[in-house]
Coordinates of C-alpha atoms in Angstrom, one line a residue:
X1 CA 20.4 25.3 -47.0
X2 CA 19.9 25.0 -50.7
X3 CA 16.8 24.4 -52.7
X4 CA 14.3 22.1 -51.2
X5 CA 13.9 19.0 -53.4
X6 CA 10.9 17.2 -52.4
X7 CA 9.1 14.4 -54.2
X8 CA 6.6 16.8 -55.8
X9 CA 9.1 19.3 -57.1
X10 CA 12.1 17.2 -58.2
X11 CA 10.9 14.1 -59.9
X12 CA 13.9 14.2 -62.2
X13 CA 16.3 13.4 -59.3
X14 CA 17.0 9.7 -59.1
X15 CA 17.0 8.6 -55.5
X16 CA 16.7 5.3 -53.5
X17 CA 15.4 4.3 -50.1
X18 CA 12.8 7.0 -50.0
X19 CA 10.2 7.3 -47.2
X20 CA 7.6 4.5 -46.9
X21 CA 4.7 3.9 -44.5
X22 CA 5.8 3.2 -41.0
X23 CA 5.6 -0.4 -39.8
X24 CA 6.1 0.5 -36.1
X25 CA 3.4 -0.9 -33.8
X26 CA 2.0 -0.1 -30.4
X27 CA 3.9 -3.2 -29.2
X28 CA 7.1 -1.7 -30.4
X29 CA 6.2 1.6 -28.6
X30 CA 5.5 -0.2 -25.4
X31 CA 8.8 -2.0 -25.6
X32 CA 10.7 1.3 -26.1
X33 CA 8.8 2.8 -23.2
X34 CA 9.5 -0.1 -20.9
X35 CA 13.2 0.2 -21.7
X36 CA 13.1 3.9 -20.7
X37 CA 14.1 5.2 -24.2
X38 CA 11.0 7.3 -24.7
X39 CA 8.6 9.2 -22.5
X40 CA 6.0 7.3 -20.5
X41 CA 3.3 9.9 -21.5
X42 CA 1.0 9.0 -24.3
X43 CA 0.9 12.7 -25.2
X44 CA 4.6 12.6 -26.2
X45 CA 4.3 9.9 -28.9
X46 CA 2.4 10.0 -32.2
X47 CA 2.1 7.1 -34.6
X48 CA 2.1 8.3 -38.3
X49 CA -0.5 5.9 -39.6
X50 CA -0.6 5.0 -43.3
X51 CA 1.1 8.1 -44.7
X52 CA 4.3 7.6 -46.7
X53 CA 5.9 11.0 -46.0
X54 CA 6.4 12.4 -42.5
X55 CA 4.5 15.5 -41.3
X56 CA 5.5 15.8 -37.6
X57 CA 3.3 18.0 -35.5
X58 CA 4.8 21.1 -34.0
X59 CA 7.2 20.3 -31.2
X60 CA 7.8 16.8 -32.5
X61 CA 10.6 15.2 -34.5
X62 CA 10.9 12.1 -36.6
X63 CA 12.5 9.3 -34.6
X64 CA 13.7 5.8 -35.6
X65 CA 13.6 2.9 -33.2
X66 CA 17.1 1.8 -34.3
X67 CA 18.5 5.2 -33.1
X68 CA 17.1 4.7 -29.6
X69 CA 18.7 1.3 -29.2
X70 CA 22.1 2.9 -30.1
X71 CA 22.2 5.5 -27.3
X72 CA 19.8 8.4 -28.4
X73 CA 16.9 9.7 -26.4
X74 CA 15.3 13.1 -26.2
X75 CA 16.1 15.8 -25.4
X76 CA 19.3 15.4 -27.4
X77 CA 22.8 16.0 -26.2
X78 CA 24.2 19.4 -27.0
X79 CA 27.1 17.9 -28.9
X80 CA 24.6 16.1 -31.3
X81 CA 22.4 19.2 -31.6
X82 CA 25.3 21.5 -32.5
X83 CA 26.8 18.9 -34.8
X84 CA 23.6 18.7 -36.9
X85 CA 23.3 22.5 -37.1
X86 CA 27.0 22.8 -38.0
X87 CA 26.9 20.2 -40.8
X88 CA 23.4 21.4 -42.0
X89 CA 21.9 17.9 -41.9
X90 CA 18.9 16.5 -40.2
X91 CA 18.7 13.6 -37.7
X92 CA 16.8 11.3 -40.1
X93 CA 19.5 11.7 -42.7
X94 CA 21.9 9.8 -40.5
X95 CA 22.3 6.1 -40.3
X96 CA 22.1 3.8 -37.2
X97 CA 25.9 3.2 -37.4
X98 CA 26.5 6.9 -37.3
X99 CA 24.4 7.3 -34.2
X100 CA 26.4 4.5 -32.6
X101 CA 29.7 6.2 -33.6
X102 CA 28.5 9.3 -31.8
X103 CA 27.5 7.3 -28.6
X104 CA 30.9 5.6 -28.5
X105 CA 32.8 8.9 -29.0
X106 CA 30.9 10.7 -26.2
X107 CA 31.4 7.7 -23.9
X108 CA 35.1 7.6 -24.6
X109 CA 35.5 11.4 -23.9
X110 CA 33.4 11.4 -20.7
X111 CA 34.1 7.9 -19.2
X112 CA 37.7 7.4 -20.2
X113 CA 39.3 10.8 -21.0
X114 CA 37.3 12.7 -18.3
X115 CA 36.3 15.6 -20.7
X116 CA 33.3 16.8 -22.6
X117 CA 33.0 15.5 -26.1
X118 CA 35.6 17.5 -28.0
X119 CA 34.8 19.0 -31.4
X120 CA 38.4 19.1 -32.6
X121 CA 39.0 15.4 -31.6
X122 CA 35.8 14.4 -33.4
X123 CA 36.9 16.0 -36.6
X124 CA 40.3 14.4 -36.3
X125 CA 38.7 11.0 -36.2
X126 CA 35.6 11.3 -38.4
X127 CA 34.5 12.9 -41.6
X128 CA 31.1 13.3 -43.3
X129 CA 30.2 11.0 -46.2
X130 CA 27.2 10.9 -48.5
X131 CA 26.1 7.4 -49.2
X132 CA 25.2 6.3 -52.7
X133 CA 24.2 3.1 -54.6
X134 CA 23.3 2.1 -58.1
X135 CA 19.8 3.5 -57.8
X136 CA 20.9 6.9 -56.5
X137 CA 21.6 8.5 -53.1
X138 CA 19.3 7.3 -50.3
X139 CA 16.8 9.8 -49.0
X140 CA 16.6 8.3 -45.5
X141 CA 20.0 7.6 -44.1
X142 CA 21.9 9.3 -46.9
X143 CA 24.7 10.7 -44.7
X144 CA 27.1 9.0 -42.4
X145 CA 30.2 9.5 -40.3
X146 CA 33.2 7.5 -41.3
X147 CA 36.5 6.9 -39.4
X148 CA 39.5 8.2 -41.3
X149 CA 41.7 5.5 -42.7
X150 CA 44.9 7.0 -41.2
X151 CA 43.5 7.1 -37.7
X152 CA 44.1 4.2 -35.3
X153 CA 40.7 4.2 -33.7
X154 CA 38.7 1.4 -32.2
X155 CA 38.0 -1.3 -34.7
X156 CA 34.4 -1.8 -33.6
X157 CA 32.6 -4.7 -35.4
X158 CA 29.6 -2.8 -36.6
X159 CA 26.9 -4.3 -38.8
X160 CA 27.2 -3.4 -42.5
X161 CA 23.5 -2.7 -42.6
X162 CA 20.6 -2.7 -40.2
X163 CA 17.7 -4.5 -41.9
X164 CA 14.4 -2.7 -42.0
X165 CA 15.4 0.2 -39.8
X166 CA 13.9 2.8 -42.2
X167 CA 10.4 1.3 -41.7
X168 CA 10.3 1.8 -37.9
X169 CA 9.7 5.5 -37.5
X170 CA 7.3 7.6 -35.5
X171 CA 6.9 11.1 -34.1
X172 CA 8.5 11.9 -30.7
X173 CA 8.1 15.1 -28.7
X174 CA 11.4 17.1 -28.6
X175 CA 11.2 18.8 -25.2
X176 CA 12.8 22.1 -24.7
X177 CA 16.0 22.4 -22.6
X178 CA 16.5 25.4 -20.3
X179 CA 19.2 27.6 -21.7
X180 CA 18.7 26.6 -25.4
X181 CA 17.0 28.7 -28.0
X182 CA 16.3 25.8 -30.2
X183 CA 16.0 22.0 -30.2
X184 CA 17.0 19.6 -33.0
X185 CA 16.8 21.0 -36.6
X186 CA 13.2 21.2 -37.7
X187 CA 12.0 18.6 -40.2
X188 CA 12.6 19.5 -43.9
X189 CA 11.4 17.1 -46.5
X190 CA 14.4 17.0 -48.9
X191 CA 15.4 14.2 -51.2
X192 CA 19.1 14.6 -51.4
X193 CA 21.5 15.7 -48.6
X194 CA 23.8 18.2 -50.5
X195 CA 27.3 18.7 -49.4
X196 CA 28.0 21.8 -47.3
X197 CA 31.1 23.9 -47.0
X198 CA 31.1 23.1 -43.3
X199 CA 31.8 19.4 -44.1
X200 CA 35.5 20.4 -44.8
X201 CA 37.0 19.3 -41.5
X202 CA 40.3 21.2 -41.6
X203 CA 41.6 21.9 -38.1
X204 CA 43.5 25.1 -37.1
X205 CA 47.0 24.6 -35.7
X206 CA 45.7 25.1 -32.2
X207 CA 42.8 22.7 -32.7
X208 CA 45.2 20.1 -34.2
X209 CA 47.6 20.3 -31.3
X210 CA 44.8 19.7 -28.8
X211 CA 43.2 17.0 -30.8
X212 CA 46.6 15.2 -31.3
X213 CA 47.2 15.2 -27.6
X214 CA 43.8 13.9 -26.8
X215 CA 44.0 11.2 -29.4
X216 CA 47.3 9.9 -27.9
X217 CA 45.3 9.2 -24.8
X218 CA 42.8 7.2 -26.8
X219 CA 45.6 5.2 -28.4
X220 CA 47.1 4.5 -24.9
X221 CA 43.6 3.5 -23.7
X222 CA 43.1 1.2 -26.7
X223 CA 46.4 -0.7 -26.1
X224 CA 46.4 -0.6 -22.2
X225 CA 47.0 -3.8 -20.2
X226 CA 48.6 -5.7 -23.1
X227 CA 45.2 -5.8 -24.8
X228 CA 43.7 -4.1 -27.7
X229 CA 40.2 -2.7 -27.3
X230 CA 37.9 -3.1 -30.2
X231 CA 35.1 -0.8 -28.7
X232 CA 32.7 -3.4 -27.2
X233 CA 34.2 -2.5 -23.9
X234 CA 33.1 1.2 -24.4
X235 CA 29.5 0.2 -25.5
X236 CA 29.2 -2.1 -22.5
X237 CA 29.8 1.0 -20.2
X238 CA 26.7 2.9 -21.2
X239 CA 24.6 -0.2 -21.7
X240 CA 25.4 -1.5 -18.2
X241 CA 24.9 1.9 -16.6
X242 CA 21.5 2.2 -18.5
X243 CA 22.6 5.7 -19.7
X244 CA 21.8 7.1 -23.2
X245 CA 25.0 9.0 -24.2
X246 CA 23.3 11.1 -26.8
X247 CA 20.7 12.3 -24.4
X248 CA 20.9 15.6 -22.5
X249 CA 21.8 14.4 -19.0
X250 CA 22.1 16.0 -15.5
X251 CA 25.9 15.3 -15.5
X252 CA 28.7 13.7 -17.3
X253 CA 29.6 10.0 -17.2
X254 CA 32.6 10.6 -15.0
X255 CA 30.2 11.8 -12.3
X256 CA 28.0 8.6 -12.5
X257 CA 27.0 7.7 -8.9
X258 CA 25.5 4.2 -9.4
X259 CA 22.1 2.6 -9.2
X260 CA 20.3 5.7 -8.1
X261 CA 21.9 8.0 -10.6
X262 CA 19.5 10.5 -12.1
X263 CA 20.9 10.0 -15.6
X264 CA 19.7 6.4 -15.8
X265 CA 16.7 5.7 -18.1
X266 CA 16.0 2.4 -16.5
X267 CA 16.5 1.4 -12.8
X268 CA 16.9 -2.4 -13.5
X269 CA 20.4 -3.7 -13.7
X270 CA 21.5 -6.0 -16.6
X271 CA 23.0 -9.4 -15.8
X272 CA 26.2 -10.4 -17.4
X273 CA 24.4 -12.6 -20.0
X274 CA 21.9 -9.8 -20.7
X275 CA 24.7 -7.3 -21.2
X276 CA 26.5 -9.6 -23.6
X277 CA 23.4 -10.1 -25.6
X278 CA 22.7 -6.3 -25.8
X279 CA 26.3 -5.6 -27.0
X280 CA 26.1 -8.4 -29.5
X281 CA 22.9 -7.0 -31.1
X282 CA 24.9 -3.9 -32.0
X283 CA 27.7 -5.8 -33.7
X284 CA 28.1 -8.3 -36.5
X285 CA 29.4 -10.9 -34.1
X286 CA 27.7 -14.2 -33.7
X287 CA 27.1 -16.3 -30.6
X288 CA 30.3 -18.2 -31.4
X289 CA 32.4 -15.1 -31.2
X290 CA 33.9 -13.9 -27.9
X291 CA 32.8 -10.4 -26.8
X292 CA 35.0 -8.5 -24.4
X293 CA 33.0 -6.4 -22.0
X294 CA 35.6 -5.1 -19.5
X295 CA 38.5 -2.8 -20.4
X296 CA 42.0 -3.1 -18.8
X297 CA 41.5 0.5 -17.4
X298 CA 38.2 0.9 -15.6
X299 CA 35.9 3.9 -16.7
X300 CA 35.6 6.9 -14.5
X301 CA 32.7 7.4 -12.1
X302 CA 32.0 9.5 -9.0
X303 CA 34.1 7.2 -6.9
X304 CA 37.0 7.1 -9.4
X305 CA 37.3 10.6 -10.7
X306 CA 40.0 11.8 -13.1
X307 CA 43.2 12.8 -11.2
X308 CA 43.3 16.1 -13.3
X309 CA 40.9 17.8 -15.8
X310 CA 42.6 18.5 -19.2
X311 CA 42.6 22.1 -20.2
X312 CA 40.7 22.0 -23.5
X313 CA 38.5 24.5 -25.3
X314 CA 35.9 24.5 -27.9
X315 CA 34.3 21.2 -26.9
X316 CA 31.1 21.5 -28.9
X317 CA 30.6 22.5 -32.6
X318 CA 29.6 26.1 -33.2
X319 CA 25.8 26.3 -33.3
X320 CA 23.6 29.2 -34.6
X321 CA 23.3 30.8 -31.1
X322 CA 26.9 30.5 -30.3
X323 CA 28.1 33.3 -32.6
X324 CA 31.2 31.4 -33.6
X325 CA 32.7 32.2 -37.1
X326 CA 32.1 29.6 -39.8
X327 CA 34.5 30.3 -42.6
X328 CA 32.8 29.9 -46.0
X329 CA 34.6 28.1 -48.8
X330 CA 33.1 29.4 -52.0
X331 CA 34.9 26.7 -53.9
X332 CA 32.6 23.7 -53.6
X333 CA 34.9 21.4 -55.5
X334 CA 35.9 17.9 -54.4
X335 CA 39.5 19.2 -53.7
X336 CA 38.9 19.3 -50.0
X337 CA 40.6 17.6 -47.2
X338 CA 38.1 14.8 -47.3
X339 CA 37.9 14.4 -51.1
X340 CA 40.0 11.3 -51.0
X341 CA 37.6 9.6 -48.6
X342 CA 34.3 10.8 -50.1
X343 CA 32.4 8.8 -52.7
X344 CA 30.3 11.6 -54.0
X345 CA 28.0 11.7 -57.1
X346 CA 29.8 13.9 -59.6
X347 CA 26.7 14.3 -61.7
X348 CA 24.7 16.0 -59.0
X349 CA 25.7 19.7 -59.0
X350 CA 25.5 21.7 -55.8
X351 CA 23.2 24.7 -56.2
X352 CA 24.1 27.6 -53.8
X353 CA 21.4 30.2 -53.5
X354 CA 20.9 33.4 -51.6
X355 CA 19.1 31.3 -49.0
X356 CA 22.3 29.4 -48.2
X357 CA 24.3 32.7 -48.1
X358 CA 21.8 34.2 -45.7
X359 CA 21.9 31.2 -43.5
X360 CA 25.7 31.1 -43.3
X361 CA 25.9 34.9 -42.8
X362 CA 23.5 34.7 -39.9
X363 CA 26.1 32.6 -38.1
X364 CA 29.1 34.8 -38.8
X365 CA 31.0 37.0 -36.4
X366 CA 34.5 38.4 -36.7
X367 CA 35.9 36.6 -33.6
X368 CA 34.8 33.4 -31.9
X369 CA 33.6 33.9 -28.4
X370 CA 34.6 30.5 -26.9
X371 CA 34.5 31.8 -23.4
X372 CA 30.9 33.0 -23.7
X373 CA 29.9 29.6 -25.2
X374 CA 31.6 27.7 -22.3
X375 CA 29.9 30.1 -19.8
X376 CA 26.5 29.6 -21.4
X377 CA 27.0 25.8 -21.5
X378 CA 28.0 25.7 -17.8
X379 CA 25.1 27.9 -16.9
X380 CA 22.7 25.7 -18.9
X381 CA 24.0 22.6 -17.2
X382 CA 23.7 24.1 -13.8
X383 CA 20.3 25.4 -14.5
X384 CA 19.2 22.0 -15.8
X385 CA 20.5 20.3 -12.7
X386 CA 18.8 22.7 -10.4
X387 CA 15.6 22.4 -12.3
X388 CA 15.7 18.6 -11.8
X389 CA 16.5 19.0 -8.1
X390 CA 13.7 21.5 -7.8
X391 CA 11.3 19.0 -9.4
X392 CA 12.4 16.4 -6.9
X393 CA 11.9 18.8 -4.0
X394 CA 8.4 19.6 -5.2
X395 CA 7.7 16.0 -5.5
X396 CA 9.0 15.4 -2.0
X397 CA 7.0 18.3 -0.6
X398 CA 3.8 17.0 -2.3
X399 CA 4.5 13.5 -0.9
X400 CA 5.0 15.0 2.6
X401 CA 1.8 17.0 2.2
X402 CA -0.1 13.8 1.2
X403 CA 1.4 11.9 4.1
X404 CA 0.3 14.7 6.5
X405 CA -3.2 14.7 5.1
X406 CA -3.3 11.0 5.5
X407 CA -2.0 11.3 9.1
X408 CA -4.7 13.9 9.9
X409 CA -7.3 11.6 8.5
X410 CA -6.1 8.7 10.6
X411 CA -6.0 10.9 13.7
X412 CA -9.6 12.1 13.0
X413 CA -10.7 8.5 12.7
X414 CA -8.9 7.5 15.8
X415 CA -10.5 10.5 17.7
X416 CA -13.9 9.4 16.4
X417 CA -13.4 5.8 17.5
X418 CA -12.2 7.1 20.9
X419 CA -15.3 9.0 21.4
X420 CA -17.4 6.0 20.5
X421 CA -15.4 3.9 22.9
X422 CA -16.0 6.5 25.7
X423 CA -19.7 6.4 25.0
X424 CA -19.7 2.6 25.1
X425 CA -17.7 2.6 28.4
X426 CA -20.1 5.1 29.9
X427 CA -23.1 3.0 28.8
X428 CA -21.5 -0.2 30.3
X429 CA -20.8 1.6 33.6
X430 CA -24.4 2.8 33.7
X431 CA -25.7 -0.7 32.9
X432 CA -23.4 -2.2 35.6
X433 CA -24.7 0.3 38.1
X434 CA -28.3 -0.5 37.2
X435 CA -27.5 -4.2 37.5
X436 CA -25.9 -3.7 40.9
X437 CA -28.9 -1.6 42.1
X438 CA -31.2 -4.3 40.9
X439 CA -29.2 -7.0 42.7
X440 CA -29.2 -4.9 45.8
X441 CA -33.0 -4.4 45.6
X442 CA -33.5 -8.1 45.0
X443 CA -31.2 -9.0 47.9
X444 CA -33.1 -6.6 50.1
X445 CA -36.4 -8.1 49.0
X446 CA -35.1 -11.6 49.8
X447 CA -33.9 -10.4 53.2
X448 CA -37.3 -8.9 53.9
X449 CA -39.1 -12.1 52.8
X450 CA -36.6 -14.2 54.9
X451 CA -37.3 -11.9 57.9
X452 CA -41.0 -12.3 57.6
X453 CA -40.6 -16.1 57.2
X454 CA -38.4 -16.2 60.2
X455 CA -40.8 -14.3 62.4
X456 CA -43.7 -16.5 61.1
X457 CA -41.7 -19.6 62.0
X458 CA -40.9 -18.3 65.5
X459 CA -44.6 -17.4 66.0
X460 CA -45.6 -20.8 64.9
X461 CA -43.1 -22.5 67.2
X462 CA -44.4 -20.3 70.0
X463 CA -47.9 -21.5 69.2
X464 CA -46.6 -25.1 69.3
X465 CA -45.6 -24.5 72.9
X466 CA -41.8 -24.7 72.4
X467 CA -39.7 -23.8 75.4
X468 CA -38.4 -20.3 76.0
X469 CA -34.8 -21.3 75.6
X470 CA -35.5 -22.8 72.2
X471 CA -37.3 -19.6 71.0
X472 CA -34.4 -17.5 72.3
X473 CA -31.9 -19.7 70.5
X474 CA -33.7 -19.2 67.2
X475 CA -33.9 -15.4 67.6
X476 CA -30.2 -15.1 68.4
X477 CA -28.8 -17.6 65.9
X478 CA -28.0 -15.1 63.1
X479 CA -26.1 -17.7 61.1
X480 CA -29.0 -20.0 60.7
X481 CA -30.2 -20.3 57.2
X482 CA -33.8 -19.1 57.0
X483 CA -34.9 -21.6 54.5
X484 CA -33.4 -24.5 56.4
X485 CA -34.9 -23.2 59.6
X486 CA -38.3 -22.9 58.0
X487 CA -38.1 -26.4 56.5
X488 CA -37.1 -27.9 59.9
X489 CA -39.8 -25.9 61.6
X490 CA -42.4 -27.1 59.2
X491 CA -41.3 -30.7 59.8
X492 CA -41.5 -30.3 63.5
X493 CA -45.0 -28.7 63.2
X494 CA -46.1 -31.5 60.9
X495 CA -44.8 -34.2 63.3
X496 CA -46.4 -32.5 66.2
X497 CA -49.7 -32.2 64.5
X498 CA -49.6 -35.8 63.3
X499 CA -48.9 -37.1 66.8
X500 CA -51.6 -34.8 68.1
X501 CA -54.0 -36.1 65.5
X502 CA -53.2 -39.7 66.5
X503 CA -53.7 -38.9 70.2
X504 CA -56.9 -36.9 69.6
X505 CA -58.2 -39.6 67.4
X506 CA -57.7 -42.2 70.1
X507 CA -59.2 -40.0 72.7
X508 CA -62.1 -39.1 70.5
X509 CA -62.9 -42.7 69.7
X510 CA -62.9 -43.5 73.4
X511 CA -65.2 -40.6 74.3
X512 CA -67.4 -41.0 71.3
X513 CA -67.1 -44.7 70.3
X514 CA -69.9 -44.5 67.8
X515 CA -68.9 -41.3 66.2
X516 CA -67.2 -41.1 62.8
X517 CA -63.4 -40.8 63.0
X518 CA -62.1 -37.5 61.5
X519 CA -59.5 -38.2 58.9
X520 CA -58.1 -34.7 58.6
X521 CA -57.3 -31.9 61.0
X522 CA -59.8 -29.7 59.3
X523 CA -62.5 -32.3 59.9
X524 CA -61.4 -32.6 63.5
X525 CA -61.6 -28.8 63.8
X526 CA -65.1 -28.8 62.4
X527 CA -66.1 -31.0 65.3
X528 CA -65.5 -28.1 67.7
X529 CA -67.7 -25.7 65.6
X530 CA -71.2 -25.9 66.8
X531 CA -74.3 -23.8 66.9
X532 CA -74.2 -21.8 70.2
X533 CA -78.0 -21.8 70.3
X534 CA -78.0 -25.5 70.9
X535 CA -77.2 -26.2 74.5
X536 CA -76.4 -29.9 73.9
X537 CA -74.0 -29.1 71.1
X538 CA -72.3 -26.5 73.3
X539 CA -71.9 -29.1 76.0
X540 CA -70.3 -31.5 73.5
X541 CA -67.9 -28.8 72.3
X542 CA -66.8 -28.0 75.8
X543 CA -66.3 -31.7 76.4
X544 CA -64.2 -32.0 73.3
X545 CA -62.1 -28.9 74.2
X546 CA -61.5 -30.4 77.6
X547 CA -60.5 -33.7 76.0
X548 CA -58.2 -31.9 73.5
X549 CA -56.5 -29.9 76.3
X550 CA -56.1 -33.1 78.4
X551 CA -54.7 -34.9 75.4
X552 CA -52.1 -32.2 74.8
X553 CA -51.2 -32.1 78.4
X554 CA -50.8 -35.9 78.4
X555 CA -48.6 -35.8 75.3
X556 CA -46.4 -33.1 76.7
X557 CA -46.2 -34.9 80.1
X558 CA -45.0 -38.1 78.5
X559 CA -42.0 -36.5 76.9
X560 CA -43.3 -35.1 73.6
X561 CA -40.4 -32.6 73.5
X562 CA -37.8 -35.4 73.1
X563 CA -39.8 -37.0 70.4
X564 CA -40.1 -33.7 68.6
X565 CA -36.4 -33.1 68.8
X566 CA -35.7 -36.6 67.4
X567 CA -38.2 -36.1 64.7
X568 CA -36.6 -32.8 63.6
X569 CA -33.3 -34.5 62.8
X570 CA -34.5 -35.8 59.4
X571 CA -36.5 -34.1 56.7
X572 CA -39.3 -35.9 55.0
X573 CA -38.7 -37.4 51.5
X574 CA -41.0 -39.1 49.0
X575 CA -40.6 -42.4 47.3
X576 CA -38.1 -41.1 44.9
X577 CA -36.0 -39.6 47.7
X578 CA -37.0 -36.0 46.9
X579 CA -37.6 -33.5 49.7
X580 CA -41.3 -32.9 50.4
X581 CA -42.5 -29.4 49.9
X582 CA -43.8 -28.5 53.4
X583 CA -45.1 -25.1 52.4
X584 CA -48.8 -26.3 52.1
X585 CA -48.6 -28.2 55.3
X586 CA -47.2 -25.2 57.1
X587 CA -50.0 -23.0 55.9
X588 CA -52.6 -25.6 56.8
X589 CA -51.1 -26.1 60.3
X590 CA -51.0 -22.4 61.0
X591 CA -54.6 -22.1 59.9
X592 CA -55.7 -25.0 62.0
X593 CA -53.7 -23.8 65.1
X594 CA -55.3 -20.4 64.8
X595 CA -58.7 -21.8 64.6
X596 CA -58.1 -24.1 67.5
X597 CA -56.7 -21.2 69.6
X598 CA -59.7 -19.1 68.7
X599 CA -62.1 -21.8 69.7
X600 CA -60.3 -22.3 73.0
X601 CA -60.5 -18.6 73.7
X602 CA -64.2 -18.4 72.8
X603 CA -64.9 -21.5 75.0
X604 CA -63.2 -20.0 78.0
X605 CA -65.1 -16.7 77.5
X606 CA -68.6 -18.4 77.3
X607 CA -70.7 -19.1 80.5
X608 CA -71.6 -22.7 81.2
X609 CA -75.0 -23.7 79.8
X610 CA -77.9 -24.6 82.1
X611 CA -78.8 -28.2 82.6
X612 CA -82.0 -29.5 81.2
X613 CA -84.8 -30.4 83.7
X614 CA -84.2 -33.8 85.2
X615 CA -80.7 -34.2 84.0
X616 CA -77.6 -34.3 86.0
X617 CA -74.6 -32.2 85.3
X618 CA -71.4 -33.9 84.4
X619 CA -68.3 -33.4 86.5
X620 CA -65.7 -31.4 84.9

């Protein structure tokens, strides 16, 4: 490729626009990443720092931000890669406008002609030009592609210069593409881009015939619908589809499927205003100028495929691994096909060396093997597509596995919760059973107490000399409430005892007018308790017993039963209209009745005492 002329070895060479420290920032990188122009991985980008001459790491290439905005992303399209090798130039030696020319050309071929970018058509339209100014040839961006003057191509309103583009450079990983033996040409720090013999763009008769036929289609496209396309319509196609034309893609633009197409670098769609602004940035047009975004003939896509595929050959430039013949022209004079278009420096002499010969000879073969190249290209494209589909399948399988793991985890949690719920239900059932057993036991105890109370009441009523029919009714009345019965019985007993007390008190006062009046039943009962060793006291007790029996007989004979029945109709209440607790009275009445009955039994069993001498016995 000629002698290397770096800044350290060729200080005599006068050049301009040499390398300088990069001004690109992390903010710029984030913007490029957000647009989808570069990889999202931090490992694929390197910022150069303060150095003034690039030294890209292995596997990386020097990239300019302006190139990315004009349709280039890595890995590069095979047409661009082969073109760089064929012309013997490096990516950084091109200009932003040259990158845009390549993007427009590929879009025209794929989206409007329905073919791969054609090498012969490219050489019919463009030629290679070395740039120069008064200070010498530029180091960065010293080579460009120019439209031939005699060719009626799109008159795209490009900017004459892109300000500051040389200062926005960084290192970007150049990933390998299956089926390729090399990526972009490796970085070589040369000062001047020397003209190569391969720059002579002479077409063979066969190539010229094919290129002429294809170019007629471009002319028809340019002037279709009564309108003349300037090229903004072509740029709007790849910008709107969010596709980088100079990037190696899964398929061509005529197979574009829409929003979910795998060749898109960004899934967000541009509005009409955003699209117009993006197209304007790549032109010299102002906001006052009208920008046409739609062509009279719509571009091809998967739903609108070409009616027929043109039979063309040799689409890509011959590359080092293709084996195509590159005819050397030992005469490196300006008298070539493009001499009239080239503004070359006549004072800079080309130095051909054995290194150049070895490089060119390594690419020679006697016959071009176009069929092999096409087969390899087709295989590489198919392999790339299958690799992408395989990656998607692996991703889908991993996603399914993750979902299965998550489902198993949810099922395990549900099973655990179900077991806890079963334990809780079992505990609640056991607790309910214990509560039911406790309630049954309490009810049984209440029934037992009520039975005891009922029997006690019946016994007490029997002791109160109730009739047989009344006692029988109490025993048979199963619906009677025990508590109500006890309460009513207590009231009856209390009424009976109170009436009895009154009668006994009157009778007692009549029999013993000077004796103290007993105020309570207990005190009255004490009157019947005497020392049996005292005959007089025994006589008094017998008299009292006889009086008490007579009193009871008199009370019962005078209708005491009806009074007791009337008395039982109302329960006793206190001053605040609250029911009186009769339990203490019941107990006292039972005790008193038992004591009275015992005394009567004892009195009936005792013999009559002997009378004292000189006394007369009383009549019974």
